[in-house]
Tab-separated table of C-alpha atoms in Angstrom:
chain	number	residue	atom	x	y	z
A	266	UNK	CA	-17.789	24.670	-14.030
A	267	UNK	CA	-17.409	24.395	-17.810
A	268	UNK	CA	-13.914	23.022	-17.326
A	269	UNK	CA	-15.345	19.843	-15.790
A	270	UNK	CA	-18.280	19.423	-18.175
A	271	UNK	CA	-18.530	17.138	-21.193
A	272	UNK	CA	-15.117	15.543	-20.728
A	273	UNK	CA	-15.145	11.758	-20.852
A	274	UNK	CA	-12.898	10.376	-18.176
A	275	UNK	CA	-11.924	7.746	-15.662
A	276	UNK	CA	-11.580	8.324	-11.918
A	277	UNK	CA	-8.693	7.104	-9.788
A	278	UNK	CA	-9.112	6.856	-5.999
A	279	UNK	CA	-6.531	6.545	-3.243
A	280	UNK	CA	-7.649	5.402	0.222
A	281	UNK	CA	-4.343	5.944	2.018
A	282	UNK	CA	-3.354	6.137	5.666
A	283	UNK	CA	-3.858	9.883	6.028
A	284	UNK	CA	-6.317	10.862	3.305
A	285	UNK	CA	-8.718	9.909	0.554
A	286	UNK	CA	-7.842	11.418	-2.813
A	287	UNK	CA	-9.352	11.418	-6.300
A	288	UNK	CA	-8.130	12.351	-9.771
A	289	UNK	CA	-10.044	12.521	-13.040
A	290	UNK	CA	-8.146	11.479	-16.169
A	291	UNK	CA	-9.305	12.176	-19.725
A	292	UNK	CA	-8.817	10.103	-22.872
A	293	UNK	CA	-5.334	11.574	-23.399
A	294	UNK	CA	-4.416	10.603	-19.813
A	295	UNK	CA	-4.389	14.230	-18.671
A	296	UNK	CA	-5.343	14.832	-15.042
A	297	UNK	CA	-7.945	17.622	-15.132
A	298	UNK	CA	-9.485	17.326	-11.659
A	299	UNK	CA	-8.156	16.310	-8.255
A	300	UNK	CA	-9.223	16.711	-4.661
A	301	UNK	CA	-8.586	15.145	-1.265
A	302	UNK	CA	-9.853	14.896	2.294
A	303	UNK	CA	-7.204	14.792	5.015
A	304	UNK	CA	-8.443	12.831	8.019
A	305	UNK	CA	-6.680	14.742	10.812
A	306	UNK	CA	-7.567	18.127	9.328
A	307	UNK	CA	-11.007	17.599	7.820
A	308	UNK	CA	-12.528	14.941	10.099
A	309	UNK	CA	-11.491	16.078	13.554
A	310	UNK	CA	-14.372	14.257	15.224
A	311	UNK	CA	-12.619	10.916	14.716
A	312	UNK	CA	-9.630	12.014	16.796
A	313	UNK	CA	-6.922	10.435	14.654
A	314	UNK	CA	-3.251	11.347	14.520
A	315	UNK	CA	-1.699	10.561	11.174
A	316	UNK	CA	-5.001	8.948	10.228
A	317	UNK	CA	-4.813	6.297	12.954
A	318	UNK	CA	-5.484	5.504	16.602
A	319	UNK	CA	-2.481	4.128	18.486
A	320	UNK	CA	-3.789	2.112	21.428
A	321	UNK	CA	-2.441	2.026	24.968
A	322	UNK	CA	-0.275	-1.047	24.359
A	323	UNK	CA	1.702	0.909	21.746
A	324	UNK	CA	1.352	-2.025	19.342
A	325	UNK	CA	-2.283	-1.982	18.283
A	326	UNK	CA	-2.969	0.597	15.552
A	327	UNK	CA	-6.395	1.055	13.979
A	328	UNK	CA	-8.452	3.466	11.878
A	329	UNK	CA	-12.203	4.162	12.073
A	330	UNK	CA	-13.908	2.579	9.102
A	331	UNK	CA	-16.649	5.228	9.025
A	332	UNK	CA	-13.971	7.913	8.708
A	333	UNK	CA	-13.053	6.452	5.328
A	334	UNK	CA	-16.721	6.365	4.290
A	335	UNK	CA	-17.348	9.941	5.393
A	336	UNK	CA	-14.238	11.140	3.551
A	337	UNK	CA	-15.647	9.633	0.352
A	338	UNK	CA	-18.952	11.413	0.974
A	339	UNK	CA	-17.175	14.742	1.399
A	340	UNK	CA	-15.173	14.422	-1.822
A	341	UNK	CA	-18.181	13.391	-3.895
A	342	UNK	CA	-20.249	16.280	-2.531
A	343	UNK	CA	-17.408	18.702	-3.311
A	344	UNK	CA	-17.173	17.347	-6.849
A	345	UNK	CA	-20.924	17.730	-7.273
A	346	UNK	CA	-20.826	21.310	-5.969
A	347	UNK	CA	-17.989	22.169	-8.372
A	348	UNK	CA	-20.087	21.130	-11.366
A	349	UNK	CA	-18.151	17.951	-12.101
A	350	UNK	CA	-20.011	16.007	-14.803
A	351	UNK	CA	-20.268	12.476	-13.420
A	352	UNK	CA	-22.209	11.351	-16.510
A	353	UNK	CA	-18.922	11.347	-18.431
A	354	UNK	CA	-17.175	8.842	-16.123
A	355	UNK	CA	-16.567	5.638	-18.074
A	356	UNK	CA	-14.812	3.675	-15.326
A	357	UNK	CA	-13.151	4.021	-11.953
A	358	UNK	CA	-10.518	2.173	-9.985
A	359	UNK	CA	-8.035	2.916	-7.241
A	360	UNK	CA	-5.778	1.842	-4.432
A	361	UNK	CA	-5.885	1.357	-0.690
A	362	UNK	CA	-3.277	1.178	2.037
A	363	UNK	CA	-2.043	-2.408	2.085
A	364	UNK	CA	-2.812	-4.996	4.790
A	365	UNK	CA	-5.638	-3.040	6.475
A	366	UNK	CA	-8.883	-4.987	6.856
A	367	UNK	CA	-12.603	-4.216	7.140
A	368	UNK	CA	-15.153	-6.559	8.733
A	369	UNK	CA	-18.643	-6.394	7.207
A	370	UNK	CA	-21.376	-7.463	9.598
A	371	UNK	CA	-24.050	-9.991	8.605
A	372	UNK	CA	-26.684	-8.100	6.654
A	373	UNK	CA	-24.294	-5.495	5.250
A	374	UNK	CA	-24.727	-6.759	1.696
A	375	UNK	CA	-28.459	-6.014	1.854
A	376	UNK	CA	-27.749	-2.491	3.106
A	377	UNK	CA	-25.233	-1.875	0.293
A	378	UNK	CA	-27.737	-3.090	-2.282
A	379	UNK	CA	-30.567	-0.842	-1.064
A	380	UNK	CA	-28.920	2.508	-0.328
A	381	UNK	CA	-31.149	5.574	-0.511
A	382	UNK	CA	-29.882	8.353	-2.805
A	383	UNK	CA	-31.427	10.873	-0.402
A	384	UNK	CA	-28.831	10.118	2.284
A	385	UNK	CA	-25.044	10.148	2.435
A	386	UNK	CA	-23.208	6.830	2.598
A	387	UNK	CA	-21.955	7.215	6.150
A	388	UNK	CA	-25.469	8.030	7.361
A	389	UNK	CA	-26.660	4.638	6.134
A	390	UNK	CA	-23.704	2.461	7.111
A	391	UNK	CA	-23.260	3.638	10.693
A	392	UNK	CA	-25.110	2.342	13.779
A	393	UNK	CA	-27.889	4.399	15.292
A	394	UNK	CA	-25.946	5.061	18.487
A	395	UNK	CA	-22.657	6.869	19.064
A	396	UNK	CA	-19.609	4.709	18.390
A	397	UNK	CA	-16.841	4.110	20.855
A	398	UNK	CA	-13.567	5.656	19.713
A	399	UNK	CA	-10.277	4.598	21.321
A	400	UNK	CA	-11.244	2.063	24.018
A	401	UNK	CA	-10.563	3.069	27.626
A	402	UNK	CA	-8.240	1.006	29.790
A	403	UNK	CA	-9.588	-2.465	30.479
A	404	UNK	CA	-11.755	-2.676	27.345
A	405	UNK	CA	-10.686	-4.837	24.427
A	406	UNK	CA	-9.013	-2.838	21.661
A	407	UNK	CA	-11.415	-4.504	19.247
A	408	UNK	CA	-14.168	-1.893	19.206
A	409	UNK	CA	-17.396	-3.853	18.730
A	410	UNK	CA	-20.564	-2.218	17.473
A	411	UNK	CA	-23.332	-1.965	20.104
A	412	UNK	CA	-25.490	-5.141	19.927
A	413	UNK	CA	-28.773	-3.283	19.522
A	414	UNK	CA	-27.706	-1.676	16.264
A	415	UNK	CA	-27.835	-4.702	13.990
A	416	UNK	CA	-30.435	-2.988	11.807
A	417	UNK	CA	-28.075	-0.233	10.681
A	418	UNK	CA	-24.554	-1.187	11.688
A	419	UNK	CA	-22.700	-2.653	8.722
A	420	UNK	CA	-19.410	-3.424	10.460
A	421	UNK	CA	-18.514	-6.005	13.104
A	422	UNK	CA	-15.815	-3.705	14.479
A	423	UNK	CA	-15.612	0.037	13.997
A	424	UNK	CA	-11.845	0.527	14.391
A	425	UNK	CA	-10.035	-1.588	11.808
A	426	UNK	CA	-6.425	-2.830	12.045
A	427	UNK	CA	-4.035	-1.144	9.602
A	428	UNK	CA	-0.498	-1.703	8.334
A	429	UNK	CA	1.139	0.082	11.287
A	430	UNK	CA	-0.175	-2.546	13.728
A	431	UNK	CA	2.462	-4.826	15.272
A	432	UNK	CA	0.389	-6.635	17.903
A	433	UNK	CA	0.163	-10.091	16.300
A	434	UNK	CA	3.564	-11.671	16.962
A	435	UNK	CA	1.981	-14.729	18.609
A	436	UNK	CA	-0.287	-15.281	15.608
A	437	UNK	CA	2.688	-14.941	13.232
A	438	UNK	CA	4.642	-17.636	15.035
A	439	UNK	CA	1.576	-19.881	15.063
A	440	UNK	CA	1.075	-19.497	11.316
A	441	UNK	CA	4.713	-20.220	10.492
A	442	UNK	CA	4.716	-23.295	12.723
A	443	UNK	CA	1.598	-24.636	11.012
A	444	UNK	CA	3.093	-24.590	7.505
A	445	UNK	CA	6.610	-25.748	8.400
A	446	UNK	CA	8.494	-22.559	9.185
A	447	UNK	CA	9.120	-19.045	7.947
A	448	UNK	CA	10.786	-20.062	4.674
A	449	UNK	CA	8.001	-22.504	3.860
A	450	UNK	CA	5.435	-19.749	4.387
A	451	UNK	CA	7.462	-17.387	2.201
A	452	UNK	CA	7.620	-19.925	-0.626
A	453	UNK	CA	3.872	-20.432	-0.316
A	454	UNK	CA	2.593	-16.867	0.096
A	455	UNK	CA	5.546	-14.675	-0.961
A	456	UNK	CA	6.433	-13.469	2.552
A	457	UNK	CA	7.285	-14.826	5.953
A	458	UNK	CA	4.720	-13.972	8.642
A	459	UNK	CA	4.515	-10.255	9.380
A	460	UNK	CA	2.471	-8.679	12.153
A	461	UNK	CA	0.764	-6.227	9.793
A	462	UNK	CA	-0.284	-8.911	7.303
A	463	UNK	CA	-4.018	-9.463	7.236
A	464	UNK	CA	-4.174	-13.177	7.988
A	465	UNK	CA	-2.497	-12.640	11.338
A	466	UNK	CA	-4.839	-9.742	12.107
A	467	UNK	CA	-7.823	-11.969	11.350
A	468	UNK	CA	-6.414	-14.668	13.635
A	469	UNK	CA	-6.118	-12.127	16.450
A	470	UNK	CA	-9.722	-11.004	16.012
A	471	UNK	CA	-10.969	-14.591	16.036
A	472	UNK	CA	-8.992	-15.423	19.187
A	473	UNK	CA	-9.812	-12.256	21.122
A	474	UNK	CA	-13.348	-11.599	19.921
A	475	UNK	CA	-14.916	-14.726	18.426
A	476	UNK	CA	-18.387	-13.140	18.613
A	477	UNK	CA	-17.406	-10.281	16.318
A	478	UNK	CA	-15.757	-12.765	13.948
A	479	UNK	CA	-18.814	-15.033	13.863
A	480	UNK	CA	-21.049	-12.051	13.022
A	481	UNK	CA	-18.831	-11.107	10.063
A	482	UNK	CA	-20.193	-11.995	6.616
A	483	UNK	CA	-17.256	-10.673	4.568
A	484	UNK	CA	-13.703	-9.527	5.252
A	485	UNK	CA	-12.329	-6.912	2.855
A	486	UNK	CA	-8.960	-5.313	2.417
A	487	UNK	CA	-9.058	-1.514	2.389
A	488	UNK	CA	-8.838	-1.670	-1.403
A	489	UNK	CA	-11.739	-4.098	-1.906
A	490	UNK	CA	-13.724	-2.268	0.798
A	491	UNK	CA	-13.463	0.955	-1.214
A	492	UNK	CA	-14.473	-0.837	-4.408
A	493	UNK	CA	-17.445	-2.357	-2.557
A	494	UNK	CA	-18.796	1.099	-1.738
A	495	UNK	CA	-18.925	1.964	-5.447
A	496	UNK	CA	-20.174	-1.465	-6.472
A	497	UNK	CA	-23.035	-1.708	-3.968
A	498	UNK	CA	-21.968	-5.250	-3.135
A	499	UNK	CA	-18.910	-7.036	-1.807
A	500	UNK	CA	-16.032	-6.562	-4.248
A	501	UNK	CA	-13.509	-9.399	-4.523
A	502	UNK	CA	-9.939	-9.079	-3.284
A	503	UNK	CA	-7.469	-8.797	-6.165
A	504	UNK	CA	-4.454	-11.081	-6.552
A	505	UNK	CA	-1.866	-8.383	-5.961
A	506	UNK	CA	-3.232	-6.858	-2.755
A	507	UNK	CA	-4.258	-10.328	-1.620
A	508	UNK	CA	-0.582	-11.298	-1.756
A	509	UNK	CA	-0.018	-9.136	1.331
A	510	UNK	CA	-2.131	-11.290	3.639
A	511	UNK	CA	0.030	-14.406	4.256
A	512	UNK	CA	-2.961	-16.334	2.898
A	513	UNK	CA	-2.725	-16.446	-0.917
A	514	UNK	CA	-0.756	-19.097	-2.789
A	515	UNK	CA	1.073	-16.787	-5.167
A	516	UNK	CA	1.895	-19.503	-7.706
A	517	UNK	CA	-1.674	-20.617	-8.425
A	518	UNK	CA	-3.561	-17.569	-7.065
A	519	UNK	CA	-5.876	-19.419	-4.676
A	520	UNK	CA	-6.224	-19.258	-0.910
A	521	UNK	CA	-3.942	-21.634	0.982
A	522	UNK	CA	-6.115	-24.028	2.946
A	523	UNK	CA	-3.308	-24.580	5.455
A	524	UNK	CA	-2.965	-20.855	6.109
A	525	UNK	CA	-6.707	-20.294	6.291
A	526	UNK	CA	-7.071	-23.102	8.803
A	527	UNK	CA	-4.263	-21.721	10.938
A	528	UNK	CA	-5.979	-18.334	11.194
A	529	UNK	CA	-9.711	-18.880	11.675
A	530	UNK	CA	-12.593	-21.216	10.751
A	531	UNK	CA	-14.868	-20.578	7.751
A	532	UNK	CA	-12.379	-17.994	6.514
A	533	UNK	CA	-12.552	-18.842	2.819
A	534	UNK	CA	-16.261	-18.020	2.607
A	535	UNK	CA	-15.656	-14.716	4.412
A	536	UNK	CA	-12.897	-13.741	1.954
A	537	UNK	CA	-14.552	-14.772	-1.306
A	538	UNK	CA	-12.652	-15.776	-4.434
A	539	UNK	CA	-9.700	-13.545	-5.442
A	540	UNK	CA	-9.572	-12.083	-8.959
A	541	UNK	CA	-6.914	-10.683	-11.328
A	542	UNK	CA	-6.064	-7.076	-10.509
A	543	UNK	CA	-7.299	-5.776	-13.874
A	544	UNK	CA	-10.732	-7.375	-13.543
A	545	UNK	CA	-13.882	-5.385	-14.146
A	546	UNK	CA	-15.830	-6.390	-11.035
A	547	UNK	CA	-19.135	-4.864	-12.106
A	548	UNK	CA	-21.101	-1.722	-12.895
A	549	UNK	CA	-21.433	1.152	-10.459
A	550	UNK	CA	-24.180	1.006	-7.828
A	551	UNK	CA	-27.516	2.624	-8.645
A	552	UNK	CA	-26.968	4.808	-5.558
A	553	UNK	CA	-24.234	6.743	-7.385
A	554	UNK	CA	-26.292	6.881	-10.575
A	555	UNK	CA	-29.243	8.463	-8.786
A	556	UNK	CA	-27.407	10.748	-6.346
A	557	UNK	CA	-24.517	11.983	-8.494
A	558	UNK	CA	-25.442	11.176	-12.089
A	559	UNK	CA	-22.893	8.472	-12.911
A	560	UNK	CA	-23.884	6.561	-16.052
A	561	UNK	CA	-25.365	3.107	-15.292
A	562	UNK	CA	-22.663	1.537	-17.458
A	563	UNK	CA	-19.755	3.034	-15.503
A	564	UNK	CA	-17.363	0.161	-14.841
A	565	UNK	CA	-15.743	-0.548	-11.486
A	566	UNK	CA	-12.287	-2.080	-11.965
A	567	UNK	CA	-10.813	-4.012	-9.035
A	568	UNK	CA	-8.963	-1.774	-6.588
A	569	UNK	CA	-5.520	-2.922	-5.406
A	570	UNK	CA	-2.928	-2.052	-2.746
A	571	UNK	CA	-0.933	1.167	-2.761
A	572	UNK	CA	2.390	-0.578	-3.395
A	573	UNK	CA	1.161	-2.627	-6.375
A	574	UNK	CA	-0.533	0.539	-7.648
A	575	UNK	CA	2.812	2.336	-7.489
A	576	UNK	CA	4.360	-0.304	-9.732
A	577	UNK	CA	1.457	0.017	-12.170
A	578	UNK	CA	1.388	3.806	-12.001
A	579	UNK	CA	5.091	4.091	-12.800
A	580	UNK	CA	4.510	1.900	-15.864
A	581	UNK	CA	7.165	-0.632	-14.914
A	582	UNK	CA	7.727	-3.543	-17.258
A	583	UNK	CA	9.654	-6.776	-16.971
A	584	UNK	CA	13.212	-6.088	-15.801
A	585	UNK	CA	12.439	-2.540	-14.662
A	586	UNK	CA	13.179	-1.246	-11.196
A	587	UNK	CA	11.809	1.666	-9.194
A	588	UNK	CA	13.132	3.054	-5.950
A	589	UNK	CA	11.307	5.421	-3.637
A	590	UNK	CA	13.897	7.405	-1.680
A	591	UNK	CA	11.841	8.647	1.221
A	592	UNK	CA	11.830	8.368	5.006
A	593	UNK	CA	12.371	4.709	4.300
A	594	UNK	CA	13.690	3.481	0.949
A	595	UNK	CA	11.410	1.125	-0.976
A	596	UNK	CA	12.436	-0.913	-3.988
A	597	UNK	CA	9.872	-2.136	-6.544
A	598	UNK	CA	10.860	-4.876	-8.995
A	599	UNK	CA	9.090	-6.591	-11.895
A	600	UNK	CA	9.945	-10.300	-11.790
A	601	UNK	CA	9.147	-13.268	-13.998
A	602	UNK	CA	10.609	-16.052	-11.852
A	603	UNK	CA	10.747	-14.933	-8.200
A	604	UNK	CA	12.776	-16.550	-5.456
A	605	UNK	CA	10.942	-15.929	-2.155
A	606	UNK	CA	13.251	-15.417	0.823
A	607	UNK	CA	12.924	-14.411	4.468
A	608	UNK	CA	13.494	-10.775	3.477
A	609	UNK	CA	11.239	-8.667	1.299
A	610	UNK	CA	7.934	-9.592	-0.287
A	611	UNK	CA	6.787	-11.236	-3.505
A	612	UNK	CA	3.352	-10.161	-4.756
A	613	UNK	CA	1.347	-11.159	-7.789
A	614	UNK	CA	1.907	-8.542	-10.480
A	615	UNK	CA	-1.032	-6.102	-10.787
A	616	UNK	CA	-0.460	-5.519	-14.513
A	617	UNK	CA	0.363	-9.036	-15.750
A	618	UNK	CA	-1.046	-11.874	-13.586
A	619	UNK	CA	1.496	-14.287	-15.072
A	620	UNK	CA	4.369	-12.269	-13.588
A	621	UNK	CA	5.288	-11.026	-10.120
A	622	UNK	CA	6.549	-7.979	-8.304
A	623	UNK	CA	8.978	-7.751	-5.422
A	624	UNK	CA	8.940	-5.190	-2.660
A	625	UNK	CA	11.934	-4.448	-0.455
A	626	UNK	CA	11.739	-1.882	2.326
A	627	UNK	CA	14.804	-0.341	3.996
A	628	UNK	CA	14.030	1.606	7.167
A	629	UNK	CA	17.311	3.566	7.254
A	630	UNK	CA	16.587	5.754	4.244
A	631	UNK	CA	16.410	9.542	4.139
A	632	UNK	CA	16.596	9.902	7.914
A	633	UNK	CA	19.980	8.164	7.846
A	634	UNK	CA	21.174	10.329	4.962
A	635	UNK	CA	20.021	13.445	6.787
A	636	UNK	CA	21.787	12.354	9.968
A	637	UNK	CA	25.121	11.890	8.178
A	638	UNK	CA	24.554	15.213	6.392
A	639	UNK	CA	24.040	16.955	9.741
A	640	UNK	CA	27.076	15.287	11.326
A	641	UNK	CA	29.560	15.734	8.480
A	642	UNK	CA	28.262	18.330	6.011
A	643	UNK	CA	27.120	21.181	8.272
A	644	UNK	CA	23.469	20.213	7.689
A	645	UNK	CA	23.910	21.277	4.055
A	646	UNK	CA	22.903	19.208	1.045
A	647	UNK	CA	25.241	21.382	-1.005
A	648	UNK	CA	28.209	20.304	1.129
A	649	UNK	CA	26.936	16.724	1.029
A	650	UNK	CA	26.942	16.878	-2.778
A	651	UNK	CA	30.452	18.342	-2.822
A	652	UNK	CA	31.688	15.274	-0.948
A	653	UNK	CA	30.145	13.000	-3.556
A	654	UNK	CA	31.592	15.091	-6.380
A	655	UNK	CA	35.096	15.063	-4.881
A	656	UNK	CA	35.324	11.294	-4.345
A	657	UNK	CA	35.615	8.753	-7.106
A	658	UNK	CA	33.038	6.165	-7.987
A	659	UNK	CA	33.726	2.987	-6.032
A	660	UNK	CA	35.187	4.997	-3.136
A	661	UNK	CA	38.611	3.352	-3.591
A	662	UNK	CA	37.152	0.167	-2.136
A	663	UNK	CA	35.917	1.746	1.091
A	664	UNK	CA	32.408	0.667	2.006
A	665	UNK	CA	29.984	1.316	4.845
A	666	UNK	CA	26.585	0.149	6.051
A	667	UNK	CA	24.685	2.529	8.321
A	668	UNK	CA	21.735	1.410	10.454
A	669	UNK	CA	21.020	3.793	13.323
A	670	UNK	CA	17.627	2.148	13.851
A	671	UNK	CA	16.940	-1.571	13.579
A	672	UNK	CA	16.844	-2.313	9.867
A	673	UNK	CA	14.085	-4.362	8.240
A	674	UNK	CA	16.201	-5.794	5.418
A	675	UNK	CA	18.200	-7.340	7.051
A	676	UNK	CA	17.489	-7.142	10.794
A	677	UNK	CA	20.667	-5.400	11.933
A	678	UNK	CA	21.671	-2.215	13.751
A	679	UNK	CA	24.836	-0.129	13.968
A	680	UNK	CA	27.402	1.480	11.670
A	681	UNK	CA	29.810	-0.880	9.942
A	682	UNK	CA	32.798	0.384	7.894
A	683	UNK	CA	35.231	-1.667	5.823
A	684	UNK	CA	38.474	-0.550	4.189
A	685	UNK	CA	39.668	-1.552	0.737
A	686	UNK	CA	41.569	-4.387	2.451
A	687	UNK	CA	38.261	-5.631	3.908
A	688	UNK	CA	39.220	-4.697	7.468
A	689	UNK	CA	36.569	-3.193	9.722
A	690	UNK	CA	37.514	0.361	10.698
A	691	UNK	CA	36.049	2.835	13.177
A	692	UNK	CA	35.847	5.899	10.921
A	693	UNK	CA	36.441	7.328	7.442
A	694	UNK	CA	37.398	10.849	6.329
A	695	UNK	CA	34.200	12.891	6.074
A	696	UNK	CA	33.916	12.840	2.283
A	697	UNK	CA	34.726	9.116	2.091
A	698	UNK	CA	32.089	8.505	4.788
A	699	UNK	CA	29.393	10.240	2.772
A	700	UNK	CA	30.143	8.259	-0.388
A	701	UNK	CA	30.378	5.061	1.669
A	702	UNK	CA	26.875	5.715	2.974
A	703	UNK	CA	25.337	6.286	-0.463
A	704	UNK	CA	27.117	3.438	-2.236
A	705	UNK	CA	26.479	1.113	0.699
A	706	UNK	CA	22.764	1.815	0.541
A	707	UNK	CA	22.628	0.994	-3.153
A	708	UNK	CA	24.827	-2.080	-2.765
A	709	UNK	CA	22.362	-3.401	-0.175
A	710	UNK	CA	19.522	-2.900	-2.648
A	711	UNK	CA	21.472	-4.765	-5.333
A	712	UNK	CA	22.236	-7.737	-3.081
A	713	UNK	CA	18.703	-8.181	-1.798
A	714	UNK	CA	17.056	-7.625	-5.191
A	715	UNK	CA	19.216	-10.313	-6.782
A	716	UNK	CA	18.382	-12.598	-3.863
A	717	UNK	CA	14.705	-12.335	-4.821
A	718	UNK	CA	15.435	-13.320	-8.420
A	719	UNK	CA	15.950	-9.916	-10.076
A	720	UNK	CA	18.107	-9.894	-13.198
A	721	UNK	CA	19.129	-6.944	-15.371
A	722	UNK	CA	17.760	-7.005	-18.919
A	723	UNK	CA	18.955	-5.043	-21.983
A	724	UNK	CA	15.899	-2.758	-21.818
A	725	UNK	CA	15.978	-2.300	-18.041
A	726	UNK	CA	15.048	1.191	-16.898
A	727	UNK	CA	15.157	2.692	-13.427
A	728	UNK	CA	12.736	5.208	-11.953
A	729	UNK	CA	13.581	7.156	-8.814
A	730	UNK	CA	11.006	8.972	-6.718
A	731	UNK	CA	10.822	10.520	-3.260
A	732	UNK	CA	12.645	13.490	-1.776
A	733	UNK	CA	16.206	12.265	-2.375
A	734	UNK	CA	15.485	11.614	-6.063
A	735	UNK	CA	15.894	15.351	-6.674
A	736	UNK	CA	19.576	15.155	-5.677
A	737	UNK	CA	21.448	14.065	-8.799
A	738	UNK	CA	24.670	13.502	-6.883
A	739	UNK	CA	22.956	10.922	-4.704
A	740	UNK	CA	21.577	9.234	-7.816
A	741	UNK	CA	25.082	9.090	-9.279
A	742	UNK	CA	25.924	6.770	-6.396
A	743	UNK	CA	24.155	4.109	-8.402
A	744	UNK	CA	26.879	4.340	-11.005
A	745	UNK	CA	29.244	2.295	-8.855
A	746	UNK	CA	27.000	-0.681	-9.566
A	747	UNK	CA	26.495	-0.120	-13.268
A	748	UNK	CA	25.891	-3.825	-13.872
A	749	UNK	CA	22.831	-3.512	-11.655
A	750	UNK	CA	21.866	0.022	-12.687
A	751	UNK	CA	22.885	0.180	-16.371
A	752	UNK	CA	21.321	3.571	-17.052
A	753	UNK	CA	21.004	6.820	-15.216
A	754	UNK	CA	17.779	6.715	-13.220
A	755	UNK	CA	14.874	8.753	-14.478
A	756	UNK	CA	13.326	11.137	-11.997
A	757	UNK	CA	9.708	10.418	-11.189
A	758	UNK	CA	8.137	12.437	-8.408
A	759	UNK	CA	4.661	13.001	-6.962
A	760	UNK	CA	4.009	9.546	-5.548
A	761	UNK	CA	0.344	10.297	-5.083
A	762	UNK	CA	-0.141	10.662	-8.822
A	763	UNK	CA	1.683	7.386	-9.411
A	764	UNK	CA	-0.794	5.587	-7.214
A	765	UNK	CA	-3.797	7.321	-8.662
A	766	UNK	CA	-2.672	6.786	-12.245
A	767	UNK	CA	-3.280	3.094	-11.609
A	768	UNK	CA	-6.784	3.795	-12.865
A	769	UNK	CA	-5.275	5.095	-16.112
A	770	UNK	CA	-3.260	1.926	-16.610
A	771	UNK	CA	-6.163	-0.403	-15.940
A	772	UNK	CA	-8.892	1.446	-17.827
A	773	UNK	CA	-7.194	2.747	-20.988
A	774	UNK	CA	-8.602	-0.240	-22.884
A	775	UNK	CA	-12.079	0.809	-21.835
A	776	UNK	CA	-11.667	4.067	-23.766
A	777	UNK	CA	-10.956	2.125	-26.941
A	778	UNK	CA	-14.198	0.181	-26.612
A	779	UNK	CA	-16.391	3.030	-25.360
A	780	UNK	CA	-15.333	6.328	-26.921
């Protein structure tokens, strides 16, 4: 108990797909407390798998909004029981899974402003009757709150669309057509229309359930929803997470009237004005002061999306690059002058609102590497590494691109091998094949990053995270493109801490003015 007492700190929160997590960070940026609630394990009553409900159409994917609220309740109660000294919390911030959206029902703002410290959050935000979970066959997948519960229900729909949803293709095509095509939309908002992006999800709700939409007073992203709980009022959407909606004009940081009009009426008033990602959006709600002992002056800093938070948490600067080598490979870039294309995403930078960040996702990541390992290296990473060690950098001009599942960037499938003479061939020797895979993956990252406007700078540094970042032989594959990767990549693991350290990045200045 003494360990958590009398230590001035900031809290970082992560509302991710599968869990809610918290860390406490002291003035020296040391993490001295952390905890989490895993939805599938700790909140069985919501019946999620991987934190979500996959509906019968196989395309609609949602999460129960009250599950997120109850997870927050559980963590705060555990912190209280452990003796955590909330009076020492100077500020808090955090991240949420990108693209997911929450629909606050008319009257929710009054409920948030008048919460009783004698009750848990989820007890006050839920309707008085049992909620529907996954809708049975024949019922709309939009799970509407029972009409008689307006007094207590704070949400227009109880199961909220999340980033895994791919049910809005028709709305995507409609949006692109309205603004002059996919490239025009990308230049405007940083991305072509994607099914998971929030604007298209809002359009679907409006078209399929106009009553629920009309009863909605505010639409939040998961990040601004989480901040709203702490604030006791509707928190604004930040520029960076707002860039993942197909609605924000990334150049001047305002909502695009053309995009809003293509999605739903009166949408601007339901979204509110966006703010810079480092904004202090207010002081913590009196509910948390009275129930847990937070100081009244505890600042709530705008929450952002998990991907922008990763860029902030890894302390990237202009010209830096980070790659997450996981199930899929994700590339994070800091850009000053972006060039939006039909592939990848341009977001407003969460650290410097005058700059940008790019996000490129490659579906054939570790699963593809593992498949080639199993086929050619006896399922052994040691043998896989021997192949890389025994072949020379550049692979004598032999190159391969391997997409066993339909790739995102670009949309292509199949295995494609090219000899030094630029002839397509059907196979390579096993060791050449392994190097061709690794160098081909990094060449693809180079090509697409440069297409988005990335340029190497003298101080450029590279951070690698994810499971494959522990294999130094795989990282040496970057050496073949030394003009793109001028230094050996630095290992940076524990992605969760990267996301949560976003609070450190955004609130360090608060220490200087408060301690």
